[in-house]
Amino acid sequence: DAFFPFADCVEEAAKYGITKKDIIIDPLALTISSDKDSAKVTLDAIKLLKDHGFCTSLGVSNISFGLPLRDIINASFYTQALYSGLDLAIMNPFSKAMTDSYNAYLALSGLDSNFEGYISYASLAQQQDTPKVTQGANDAFDLADIIIKGLREKAKDSTKRLLAEKVN
């Protein structure tokens, strides 16, 4: 442990009452578009830090800089980082891919007892995905969305209403 690069930092921090569990280290995620091994190096660093009792943080989206459809890479990398022991993620909390990834990770890793969190998350996500039929200028768009989602009864009702409006 004495050869671990942070041993001196831990010793110095202890002089000020800062314990190892209060030290958070960010191993830095470098973009895979400039080095194909960047993700593996970062994940290995997280594991090493966790093995030595440190908390870790990470700017997750750095991994995908310069690539298209970054949310796909970010969400997958985030899941791998969580599995490697990541404690704190610097990420976009409004990214559905990232929140999907997080909730699935909790369920798959056994950290969500009885899947209560996942079921609650999935229920909310399903409610948000259900299109709402509204009157007005967006009716045709709403009908298309309803058809795409396969909501047969809503499509039938919305079509009847739109046709009635056109006749009047």
Tab-separated table of N, CA and C in Angstrom:
chain	number	residue	atom	x	y	z
A	1	ASP	N	0.814	-1.199	0.000
A	1	ASP	CA	0.000	0.000	0.000
A	1	ASP	C	0.859	1.266	0.000
A	2	ALA	N	2.066	1.162	0.507
A	2	ALA	CA	2.951	2.321	0.573
A	2	ALA	C	3.351	2.792	-0.821
A	3	PHE	N	3.297	1.893	-1.800
A	3	PHE	CA	3.685	2.265	-3.159
A	3	PHE	C	2.522	2.875	-3.953
A	4	PHE	N	1.341	2.793	-3.384
A	4	PHE	CA	0.180	3.377	-4.054
A	4	PHE	C	0.369	4.882	-4.102
A	5	PRO	N	0.147	5.527	-5.249
A	5	PRO	CA	0.482	6.952	-5.402
A	5	PRO	C	-0.225	7.915	-4.448
A	6	PHE	N	-1.315	7.498	-3.836
A	6	PHE	CA	-2.043	8.410	-2.957
A	6	PHE	C	-1.746	8.188	-1.478
A	7	ALA	N	-0.821	7.303	-1.171
A	7	ALA	CA	-0.517	6.999	0.225
A	7	ALA	C	-0.063	8.242	0.982
A	8	ASP	N	0.783	9.054	0.369
A	8	ASP	CA	1.252	10.282	1.028
A	8	ASP	C	0.103	11.270	1.244
A	9	CYS	N	-0.796	11.351	0.283
A	9	CYS	CA	-1.950	12.252	0.408
A	9	CYS	C	-2.842	11.824	1.564
A	10	VAL	N	-3.057	10.540	1.690
A	10	VAL	CA	-3.900	10.019	2.772
A	10	VAL	C	-3.266	10.328	4.121
A	11	GLU	N	-1.973	10.128	4.198
A	11	GLU	CA	-1.235	10.395	5.443
A	11	GLU	C	-1.307	11.886	5.803
A	12	GLU	N	-1.115	12.742	4.823
A	12	GLU	CA	-1.161	14.185	5.071
A	12	GLU	C	-2.579	14.627	5.453
A	13	ALA	N	-3.581	14.104	4.761
A	13	ALA	CA	-4.973	14.461	5.058
A	13	ALA	C	-5.350	14.044	6.477
A	14	ALA	N	-4.837	12.910	6.924
A	14	ALA	CA	-5.136	12.413	8.270
A	14	ALA	C	-4.671	13.399	9.345
A	15	LYS	N	-3.607	14.121	9.065
A	15	LYS	CA	-3.105	15.124	10.021
A	15	LYS	C	-4.144	16.214	10.259
A	16	TYR	N	-5.051	16.411	9.316
A	16	TYR	CA	-6.074	17.449	9.403
A	16	TYR	C	-7.462	16.867	9.714
A	17	GLY	N	-7.474	15.607	10.100
A	17	GLY	CA	-8.731	14.957	10.457
A	17	GLY	C	-9.557	14.476	9.272
A	18	ILE	N	-8.955	14.432	8.107
A	18	ILE	CA	-9.657	13.958	6.914
A	18	ILE	C	-9.353	12.480	6.738
A	19	THR	N	-10.399	11.666	6.794
A	19	THR	CA	-10.194	10.223	6.667
A	19	THR	C	-10.233	9.808	5.193
A	20	LYS	N	-9.744	8.630	4.932
A	20	LYS	CA	-9.701	8.109	3.572
A	20	LYS	C	-11.096	8.080	2.945
A	21	LYS	N	-12.106	7.761	3.745
A	21	LYS	CA	-13.468	7.688	3.197
A	21	LYS	C	-13.998	9.057	2.773
A	22	ASP	N	-13.349	10.123	3.220
A	22	ASP	CA	-13.758	11.478	2.851
A	22	ASP	C	-12.995	12.023	1.644
A	23	ILE	N	-12.095	11.225	1.113
A	23	ILE	CA	-11.311	11.637	-0.060
A	23	ILE	C	-11.988	11.073	-1.311
A	24	ILE	N	-12.259	11.957	-2.258
A	24	ILE	CA	-12.889	11.553	-3.517
A	24	ILE	C	-11.895	11.824	-4.646
A	25	ILE	N	-11.626	10.799	-5.429
A	25	ILE	CA	-10.660	10.935	-6.523
A	25	ILE	C	-11.370	10.733	-7.861
A	26	ASP	N	-11.094	11.645	-8.795
A	26	ASP	CA	-11.636	11.563	-10.145
A	26	ASP	C	-10.518	11.095	-11.070
A	27	PRO	N	-10.612	9.852	-11.591
A	27	PRO	CA	-9.534	9.334	-12.431
A	27	PRO	C	-9.498	9.903	-13.848
A	28	LEU	N	-10.463	10.724	-14.212
A	28	LEU	CA	-10.535	11.398	-15.501
A	28	LEU	C	-10.820	10.430	-16.652
A	29	ALA	N	-11.912	10.665	-17.311
A	29	ALA	CA	-12.284	9.883	-18.492
A	29	ALA	C	-11.823	10.643	-19.724
A	30	LEU	N	-10.900	10.061	-20.441
A	30	LEU	CA	-10.438	10.654	-21.696
A	30	LEU	C	-11.246	10.057	-22.842
A	31	THR	N	-11.437	10.819	-23.894
A	31	THR	CA	-12.304	10.393	-24.989
A	31	THR	C	-11.773	9.172	-25.739
A	32	ILE	N	-12.683	8.276	-26.055
A	32	ILE	CA	-12.302	7.090	-26.812
A	32	ILE	C	-12.028	7.416	-28.274
A	33	SER	N	-12.493	8.571	-28.737
A	33	SER	CA	-12.244	8.923	-30.136
A	33	SER	C	-10.777	9.267	-30.381
A	34	SER	N	-10.037	9.564	-29.323
A	34	SER	CA	-8.610	9.838	-29.489
A	34	SER	C	-7.740	8.658	-29.052
A	35	ASP	N	-8.315	7.742	-28.271
A	35	ASP	CA	-7.570	6.549	-27.836
A	35	ASP	C	-8.576	5.460	-27.511
A	36	LYS	N	-8.580	4.408	-28.299
A	36	LYS	CA	-9.579	3.344	-28.142
A	36	LYS	C	-9.520	2.658	-26.787
A	37	ASP	N	-8.421	2.786	-26.061
A	37	ASP	CA	-8.277	2.140	-24.755
A	37	ASP	C	-8.661	3.036	-23.581
A	38	SER	N	-9.096	4.255	-23.859
A	38	SER	CA	-9.397	5.205	-22.782
A	38	SER	C	-10.445	4.693	-21.803
A	39	ALA	N	-11.489	4.092	-22.303
A	39	ALA	CA	-12.550	3.606	-21.411
A	39	ALA	C	-12.013	2.516	-20.495
A	40	LYS	N	-11.283	1.577	-21.051
A	40	LYS	CA	-10.731	0.478	-20.246
A	40	LYS	C	-9.773	1.008	-19.183
A	41	VAL	N	-8.940	1.954	-19.539
A	41	VAL	CA	-7.994	2.535	-18.574
A	41	VAL	C	-8.753	3.215	-17.432
A	42	THR	N	-9.789	3.968	-17.775
A	42	THR	CA	-10.583	4.656	-16.746
A	42	THR	C	-11.285	3.653	-15.841
A	43	LEU	N	-11.884	2.622	-16.428
A	43	LEU	CA	-12.581	1.609	-15.628
A	43	LEU	C	-11.609	0.869	-14.712
A	44	ASP	N	-10.420	0.567	-15.215
A	44	ASP	CA	-9.391	-0.077	-14.379
A	44	ASP	C	-8.965	0.837	-13.238
A	45	ALA	N	-8.871	2.134	-13.515
A	45	ALA	CA	-8.486	3.106	-12.480
A	45	ALA	C	-9.553	3.175	-11.384
A	46	ILE	N	-10.818	3.153	-11.783
A	46	ILE	CA	-11.905	3.166	-10.791
A	46	ILE	C	-11.793	1.941	-9.889
A	47	LYS	N	-11.598	0.776	-10.497
A	47	LYS	CA	-11.469	-0.466	-9.715
A	47	LYS	C	-10.292	-0.387	-8.752
A	48	LEU	N	-9.165	0.104	-9.221
A	48	LEU	CA	-7.971	0.225	-8.386
A	48	LEU	C	-8.219	1.163	-7.207
A	49	LEU	N	-8.825	2.293	-7.478
A	49	LEU	CA	-9.140	3.248	-6.416
A	49	LEU	C	-10.097	2.634	-5.394
A	50	LYS	N	-11.112	1.930	-5.871
A	50	LYS	CA	-12.064	1.271	-4.960
A	50	LYS	C	-11.367	0.198	-4.137
A	51	ASP	N	-10.463	-0.563	-4.772
A	51	ASP	CA	-9.712	-1.602	-4.046
A	51	ASP	C	-8.872	-1.013	-2.914
A	52	HIS	N	-8.502	0.251	-3.059
A	52	HIS	CA	-7.701	0.924	-2.036
A	52	HIS	C	-8.563	1.778	-1.098
A	53	GLY	N	-9.888	1.628	-1.203
A	53	GLY	CA	-10.785	2.267	-0.254
A	53	GLY	C	-11.157	3.709	-0.525
A	54	PHE	N	-10.942	4.187	-1.741
A	54	PHE	CA	-11.284	5.567	-2.080
A	54	PHE	C	-12.671	5.651	-2.714
A	55	CYS	N	-13.292	6.808	-2.553
A	55	CYS	CA	-14.512	7.120	-3.297
A	55	CYS	C	-14.075	7.716	-4.637
A	56	THR	N	-14.901	7.509	-5.639
A	56	THR	CA	-14.546	7.998	-6.973
A	56	THR	C	-15.658	8.865	-7.560
A	57	SER	N	-15.240	9.805	-8.378
A	57	SER	CA	-16.178	10.615	-9.156
A	57	SER	C	-15.669	10.616	-10.596
A	58	LEU	N	-16.558	10.992	-11.520
A	58	LEU	CA	-16.154	10.941	-12.918
A	58	LEU	C	-17.094	11.772	-13.773
A	59	GLY	N	-16.535	12.557	-14.683
A	59	GLY	CA	-17.303	13.256	-15.708
A	59	GLY	C	-17.572	12.255	-16.818
A	60	VAL	N	-18.693	11.573	-16.752
A	60	VAL	CA	-18.985	10.428	-17.610
A	60	VAL	C	-18.974	10.772	-19.096
A	61	SER	N	-19.548	11.895	-19.480
A	61	SER	CA	-19.696	12.192	-20.909
A	61	SER	C	-18.390	12.562	-21.608
A	62	ASN	N	-17.323	12.769	-20.852
A	62	ASN	CA	-16.026	13.035	-21.499
A	62	ASN	C	-15.631	11.889	-22.420
A	63	ILE	N	-16.069	10.689	-22.095
A	63	ILE	CA	-15.681	9.492	-22.837
A	63	ILE	C	-16.092	9.558	-24.306
A	64	SER	N	-17.189	10.265	-24.606
A	64	SER	CA	-17.749	10.238	-25.963
A	64	SER	C	-17.481	11.503	-26.765
A	65	PHE	N	-16.675	12.396	-26.247
A	65	PHE	CA	-16.443	13.663	-26.930
A	65	PHE	C	-15.991	13.417	-28.369
A	66	GLY	N	-16.607	14.136	-29.297
A	66	GLY	CA	-16.239	14.030	-30.713
A	66	GLY	C	-16.974	12.939	-31.465
A	67	LEU	N	-17.860	12.204	-30.804
A	67	LEU	CA	-18.583	11.120	-31.463
A	67	LEU	C	-20.063	11.483	-31.634
A	68	PRO	N	-20.715	10.915	-32.649
A	68	PRO	CA	-22.158	11.152	-32.809
A	68	PRO	C	-22.954	10.306	-31.809
A	69	LEU	N	-24.193	10.680	-31.568
A	69	LEU	CA	-25.095	9.938	-30.679
A	69	LEU	C	-24.409	9.594	-29.352
A	70	ARG	N	-23.900	10.602	-28.723
A	70	ARG	CA	-23.087	10.433	-27.513
A	70	ARG	C	-23.822	9.734	-26.378
A	71	ASP	N	-25.136	9.921	-26.283
A	71	ASP	CA	-25.893	9.300	-25.187
A	71	ASP	C	-25.756	7.781	-25.179
A	72	ILE	N	-25.624	7.171	-26.339
A	72	ILE	CA	-25.485	5.712	-26.421
A	72	ILE	C	-24.190	5.282	-25.738
A	73	ILE	N	-23.085	5.913	-26.112
A	73	ILE	CA	-21.783	5.597	-25.502
A	73	ILE	C	-21.792	5.953	-24.022
A	74	ASN	N	-22.309	7.137	-23.695
A	74	ASN	CA	-22.298	7.599	-22.304
A	74	ASN	C	-23.053	6.647	-21.381
A	75	ALA	N	-24.241	6.221	-21.796
A	75	ALA	CA	-25.054	5.342	-20.946
A	75	ALA	C	-24.381	3.991	-20.735
A	76	SER	N	-23.813	3.447	-21.784
A	76	SER	CA	-23.136	2.159	-21.656
A	76	SER	C	-21.896	2.274	-20.769
A	77	PHE	N	-21.121	3.314	-20.989
A	77	PHE	CA	-19.928	3.546	-20.170
A	77	PHE	C	-20.313	3.791	-18.712
A	78	TYR	N	-21.382	4.540	-18.499
A	78	TYR	CA	-21.858	4.817	-17.142
A	78	TYR	C	-22.184	3.519	-16.414
A	79	THR	N	-22.872	2.602	-17.095
A	79	THR	CA	-23.187	1.306	-16.483
A	79	THR	C	-21.909	0.560	-16.120
A	80	GLN	N	-20.945	0.563	-17.023
A	80	GLN	CA	-19.675	-0.116	-16.747
A	80	GLN	C	-18.936	0.549	-15.588
A	81	ALA	N	-18.975	1.873	-15.537
A	81	ALA	CA	-18.310	2.599	-14.454
A	81	ALA	C	-18.974	2.290	-13.112
A	82	LEU	N	-20.299	2.227	-13.090
A	82	LEU	CA	-21.005	1.865	-11.859
A	82	LEU	C	-20.600	0.469	-11.414
A	83	TYR	N	-20.551	-0.458	-12.353
A	83	TYR	CA	-20.143	-1.830	-12.049
A	83	TYR	C	-18.702	-1.875	-11.520
A	84	SER	N	-17.865	-0.967	-12.007
A	84	SER	CA	-16.465	-0.902	-11.554
A	84	SER	C	-16.327	-0.252	-10.185
A	85	GLY	N	-17.404	0.399	-9.707
A	85	GLY	CA	-17.374	0.985	-8.375
A	85	GLY	C	-17.532	2.489	-8.312
A	86	LEU	N	-17.879	3.129	-9.407
A	86	LEU	CA	-18.058	4.577	-9.413
A	86	LEU	C	-19.063	5.000	-8.341
A	87	ASP	N	-18.681	6.004	-7.551
A	87	ASP	CA	-19.565	6.499	-6.494
A	87	ASP	C	-20.372	7.716	-6.924
A	88	LEU	N	-19.725	8.648	-7.612
A	88	LEU	CA	-20.353	9.925	-7.946
A	88	LEU	C	-20.159	10.219	-9.429
A	89	ALA	N	-21.266	10.410	-10.132
A	89	ALA	CA	-21.174	10.699	-11.561
A	89	ALA	C	-21.497	12.157	-11.830
A	90	ILE	N	-20.670	12.772	-12.640
A	90	ILE	CA	-20.978	14.099	-13.173
A	90	ILE	C	-21.584	13.805	-14.540
A	91	MET	N	-22.893	14.022	-14.649
A	91	MET	CA	-23.622	13.612	-15.854
A	91	MET	C	-24.862	14.472	-16.028
A	92	ASN	N	-25.506	14.323	-17.152
A	92	ASN	CA	-26.739	15.025	-17.436
A	92	ASN	C	-27.899	14.261	-16.794
A	93	PRO	N	-28.491	14.791	-15.728
A	93	PRO	CA	-29.579	14.070	-15.062
A	93	PRO	C	-30.877	14.065	-15.870
A	94	PHE	N	-30.930	14.839	-16.963
A	94	PHE	CA	-32.115	14.875	-17.805
A	94	PHE	C	-32.004	13.930	-19.001
A	95	SER	N	-30.884	13.218	-19.099
A	95	SER	CA	-30.706	12.260	-20.183
A	95	SER	C	-31.455	10.977	-19.837
A	96	LYS	N	-32.450	10.645	-20.658
A	96	LYS	CA	-33.229	9.429	-20.417
A	96	LYS	C	-32.331	8.196	-20.482
A	97	ALA	N	-31.393	8.184	-21.408
A	97	ALA	CA	-30.490	7.037	-21.527
A	97	ALA	C	-29.691	6.831	-20.243
A	98	MET	N	-29.250	7.931	-19.639
A	98	MET	CA	-28.456	7.827	-18.401
A	98	MET	C	-29.317	7.370	-17.224
A	99	THR	N	-30.524	7.918	-17.107
A	99	THR	CA	-31.380	7.500	-15.991
A	99	THR	C	-31.897	6.074	-16.204
A	100	ASP	N	-32.131	5.690	-17.456
A	100	ASP	CA	-32.480	4.289	-17.742
A	100	ASP	C	-31.342	3.376	-17.295
A	101	SER	N	-30.134	3.759	-17.668
A	101	SER	CA	-28.944	2.977	-17.329
A	101	SER	C	-28.793	2.823	-15.822
A	102	TYR	N	-28.950	3.926	-15.106
A	102	TYR	CA	-28.794	3.908	-13.646
A	102	TYR	C	-29.831	2.999	-12.988
A	103	ASN	N	-31.078	3.148	-13.370
A	103	ASN	CA	-32.129	2.343	-12.759
A	103	ASN	C	-32.005	0.869	-13.114
A	104	ALA	N	-31.602	0.563	-14.329
A	104	ALA	CA	-31.369	-0.832	-14.713
A	104	ALA	C	-30.181	-1.408	-13.943
A	105	TYR	N	-29.118	-0.620	-13.780
A	105	TYR	CA	-27.953	-1.075	-13.016
A	105	TYR	C	-28.344	-1.442	-11.584
A	106	LEU	N	-29.115	-0.577	-10.941
A	106	LEU	CA	-29.532	-0.855	-9.562
A	106	LEU	C	-30.311	-2.164	-9.485
A	107	ALA	N	-31.200	-2.390	-10.451
A	107	ALA	CA	-31.988	-3.621	-10.468
A	107	ALA	C	-31.099	-4.839	-10.730
A	108	LEU	N	-30.214	-4.739	-11.716
A	108	LEU	CA	-29.367	-5.874	-12.093
A	108	LEU	C	-28.306	-6.214	-11.049
A	109	SER	N	-27.871	-5.225	-10.295
A	109	SER	CA	-26.800	-5.456	-9.323
A	109	SER	C	-27.304	-5.874	-7.951
A	110	GLY	N	-28.624	-5.947	-7.790
A	110	GLY	CA	-29.188	-6.352	-6.505
A	110	GLY	C	-29.260	-5.218	-5.490
A	111	LEU	N	-29.030	-3.988	-5.927
A	111	LEU	CA	-29.059	-2.841	-5.018
A	111	LEU	C	-30.461	-2.255	-4.860
A	112	ASP	N	-31.412	-2.744	-5.627
A	112	ASP	CA	-32.788	-2.263	-5.576
A	112	ASP	C	-33.658	-3.407	-5.058
A	113	SER	N	-33.744	-3.514	-3.726
A	113	SER	CA	-34.465	-4.647	-3.151
A	113	SER	C	-35.922	-4.630	-3.582
A	114	ASN	N	-36.376	-5.792	-3.995
A	114	ASN	CA	-37.738	-5.999	-4.491
A	114	ASN	C	-38.054	-5.159	-5.733
A	115	PHE	N	-37.048	-4.560	-6.335
A	115	PHE	CA	-37.194	-3.783	-7.574
A	115	PHE	C	-38.178	-2.623	-7.431
A	116	GLU	N	-38.351	-2.134	-6.209
A	116	GLU	CA	-39.299	-1.043	-5.963
A	116	GLU	C	-38.916	0.223	-6.719
A	117	GLY	N	-37.644	0.570	-6.692
A	117	GLY	CA	-37.183	1.762	-7.398
A	117	GLY	C	-37.356	1.628	-8.898
A	118	TYR	N	-36.999	0.458	-9.435
A	118	TYR	CA	-37.109	0.242	-10.871
A	118	TYR	C	-38.572	0.277	-11.316
A	119	ILE	N	-39.443	-0.386	-10.554
A	119	ILE	CA	-40.861	-0.422	-10.909
A	119	ILE	C	-41.451	0.987	-10.870
A	120	SER	N	-41.087	1.745	-9.869
A	120	SER	CA	-41.559	3.132	-9.769
A	120	SER	C	-41.051	3.955	-10.949
A	121	TYR	N	-39.768	3.804	-11.276
A	121	TYR	CA	-39.174	4.525	-12.407
A	121	TYR	C	-39.858	4.126	-13.713
A	122	ALA	N	-40.059	2.822	-13.912
A	122	ALA	CA	-40.676	2.336	-15.147
A	122	ALA	C	-42.110	2.828	-15.272
A	123	SER	N	-42.823	2.851	-14.170
A	123	SER	CA	-44.202	3.329	-14.182
A	123	SER	C	-44.268	4.788	-14.605
A	124	LEU	N	-43.395	5.598	-14.043
A	124	LEU	CA	-43.350	7.015	-14.403
A	124	LEU	C	-42.959	7.194	-15.871
A	125	ALA	N	-41.980	6.412	-16.327
A	125	ALA	CA	-41.540	6.496	-17.727
A	125	ALA	C	-42.674	6.112	-18.678
A	126	GLN	N	-43.456	5.096	-18.320
A	126	GLN	CA	-44.573	4.679	-19.170
A	126	GLN	C	-45.638	5.761	-19.242
A	127	GLN	N	-45.889	6.426	-18.130
A	127	GLN	CA	-46.876	7.504	-18.125
A	127	GLN	C	-46.431	8.649	-19.030
A	128	GLN	N	-45.139	8.941	-19.009
A	128	GLN	CA	-44.622	10.035	-19.827
A	128	GLN	C	-44.615	9.679	-21.307
A	129	ASP	N	-44.529	8.385	-21.632
A	129	ASP	CA	-44.507	7.945	-23.019
A	129	ASP	C	-45.901	7.852	-23.638
A	130	THR	N	-46.949	7.842	-22.802
A	130	THR	CA	-48.313	7.736	-23.317
A	130	THR	C	-48.734	9.069	-23.915
A	131	PRO	N	-49.052	9.080	-25.211
A	131	PRO	CA	-49.436	10.348	-25.837
A	131	PRO	C	-50.777	10.842	-25.310
A	132	LYS	N	-50.927	12.129	-25.279
A	132	LYS	CA	-52.163	12.747	-24.830
A	132	LYS	C	-52.865	13.345	-26.044
A	133	VAL	N	-54.144	13.023	-26.191
A	133	VAL	CA	-54.922	13.567	-27.291
A	133	VAL	C	-55.451	14.926	-26.849
A	134	THR	N	-55.080	15.945	-27.598
A	134	THR	CA	-55.523	17.297	-27.268
A	134	THR	C	-56.269	17.879	-28.450
A	135	GLN	N	-57.090	18.832	-28.196
A	135	GLN	CA	-57.794	19.497	-29.275
A	135	GLN	C	-56.963	20.661	-29.770
A	136	GLY	N	-57.112	20.976	-31.041
A	136	GLY	CA	-56.424	22.135	-31.575
A	136	GLY	C	-55.504	21.789	-32.724
A	137	ALA	N	-54.523	22.652	-32.946
A	137	ALA	CA	-53.645	22.558	-34.115
A	137	ALA	C	-52.778	21.307	-34.114
A	138	ASN	N	-52.542	20.696	-32.958
A	138	ASN	CA	-51.643	19.542	-32.892
A	138	ASN	C	-52.369	18.208	-33.034
A	139	ASP	N	-53.667	18.210	-33.309
A	139	ASP	CA	-54.423	16.971	-33.347
A	139	ASP	C	-53.862	15.965	-34.347
A	140	ALA	N	-53.502	16.409	-35.549
A	140	ALA	CA	-52.989	15.487	-36.560
A	140	ALA	C	-51.671	14.873	-36.097
A	141	PHE	N	-50.824	15.676	-35.501
A	141	PHE	CA	-49.550	15.154	-34.976
A	141	PHE	C	-49.807	14.154	-33.859
A	142	ASP	N	-50.750	14.489	-32.954
A	142	ASP	CA	-51.079	13.589	-31.856
A	142	ASP	C	-51.601	12.268	-32.382
A	143	LEU	N	-52.423	12.297	-33.416
A	143	LEU	CA	-52.960	11.074	-33.995
A	143	LEU	C	-51.822	10.221	-34.565
A	144	ALA	N	-50.899	10.841	-35.254
A	144	ALA	CA	-49.761	10.089	-35.799
A	144	ALA	C	-48.977	9.420	-34.674
A	145	ASP	N	-48.748	10.139	-33.593
A	145	ASP	CA	-48.025	9.593	-32.449
A	145	ASP	C	-48.791	8.419	-31.833
A	146	ILE	N	-50.099	8.574	-31.730
A	146	ILE	CA	-50.949	7.513	-31.186
A	146	ILE	C	-50.865	6.262	-32.057
A	147	ILE	N	-50.906	6.426	-33.371
A	147	ILE	CA	-50.827	5.291	-34.293
A	147	ILE	C	-49.470	4.608	-34.189
A	148	ILE	N	-48.414	5.402	-34.171
A	148	ILE	CA	-47.062	4.846	-34.059
A	148	ILE	C	-46.924	4.015	-32.790
A	149	LYS	N	-47.539	4.474	-31.712
A	149	LYS	CA	-47.434	3.758	-30.436
A	149	LYS	C	-48.402	2.576	-30.360
A	150	GLY	N	-49.235	2.402	-31.378
A	150	GLY	CA	-50.127	1.247	-31.428
A	150	GLY	C	-51.305	1.312	-30.478
A	151	LEU	N	-51.774	2.511	-30.159
A	151	LEU	CA	-52.901	2.677	-29.235
A	151	LEU	C	-54.201	2.703	-30.040
A	152	ARG	N	-54.698	1.529	-30.335
A	152	ARG	CA	-55.814	1.343	-31.257
A	152	ARG	C	-57.064	2.141	-30.870
A	153	GLU	N	-57.509	2.013	-29.637
A	153	GLU	CA	-58.739	2.695	-29.214
A	153	GLU	C	-58.587	4.215	-29.255
A	154	LYS	N	-57.442	4.701	-28.799
A	154	LYS	CA	-57.217	6.149	-28.837
A	154	LYS	C	-57.160	6.643	-30.278
A	155	ALA	N	-56.580	5.825	-31.170
A	155	ALA	CA	-56.511	6.205	-32.583
A	155	ALA	C	-57.913	6.291	-33.177
A	156	LYS	N	-58.742	5.328	-32.837
A	156	LYS	CA	-60.120	5.313	-33.339
A	156	LYS	C	-60.886	6.547	-32.849
A	157	ASP	N	-60.808	6.826	-31.560
A	157	ASP	CA	-61.516	7.978	-30.985
A	157	ASP	C	-61.006	9.294	-31.568
A	158	SER	N	-59.695	9.417	-31.678
A	158	SER	CA	-59.105	10.649	-32.195
A	158	SER	C	-59.476	10.865	-33.660
A	159	THR	N	-59.501	9.798	-34.444
A	159	THR	CA	-59.877	9.889	-35.861
A	159	THR	C	-61.329	10.340	-36.008
A	160	LYS	N	-62.214	9.736	-35.213
A	160	LYS	CA	-63.631	10.127	-35.259
A	160	LYS	C	-63.786	11.613	-34.918
A	161	ARG	N	-63.083	12.067	-33.910
A	161	ARG	CA	-63.176	13.466	-33.499
A	161	ARG	C	-62.650	14.392	-34.589
A	162	LEU	N	-61.513	14.041	-35.178
A	162	LEU	CA	-60.942	14.871	-36.248
A	162	LEU	C	-61.881	14.929	-37.455
A	163	LEU	N	-62.476	13.788	-37.816
A	163	LEU	CA	-63.401	13.769	-38.948
A	163	LEU	C	-64.647	14.617	-38.664
A	164	ALA	N	-65.130	14.542	-37.433
A	164	ALA	CA	-66.310	15.350	-37.049
A	164	ALA	C	-65.995	16.835	-37.139
A	165	GLU	N	-64.779	17.211	-36.742
A	165	GLU	CA	-64.370	18.615	-36.805
A	165	GLU	C	-64.262	19.085	-38.250
A	166	LYS	N	-63.796	18.226	-39.141
A	166	LYS	CA	-63.625	18.592	-40.560
A	166	LYS	C	-64.989	18.782	-41.231
A	167	VAL	N	-65.964	17.983	-40.841
A	167	VAL	CA	-67.305	18.062	-41.426
A	167	VAL	C	-67.978	19.364	-40.996
A	168	ASN	N	-67.743	19.761	-39.767
A	168	ASN	CA	-68.371	20.986	-39.242
A	168	ASN	C	-67.613	22.131	-39.742
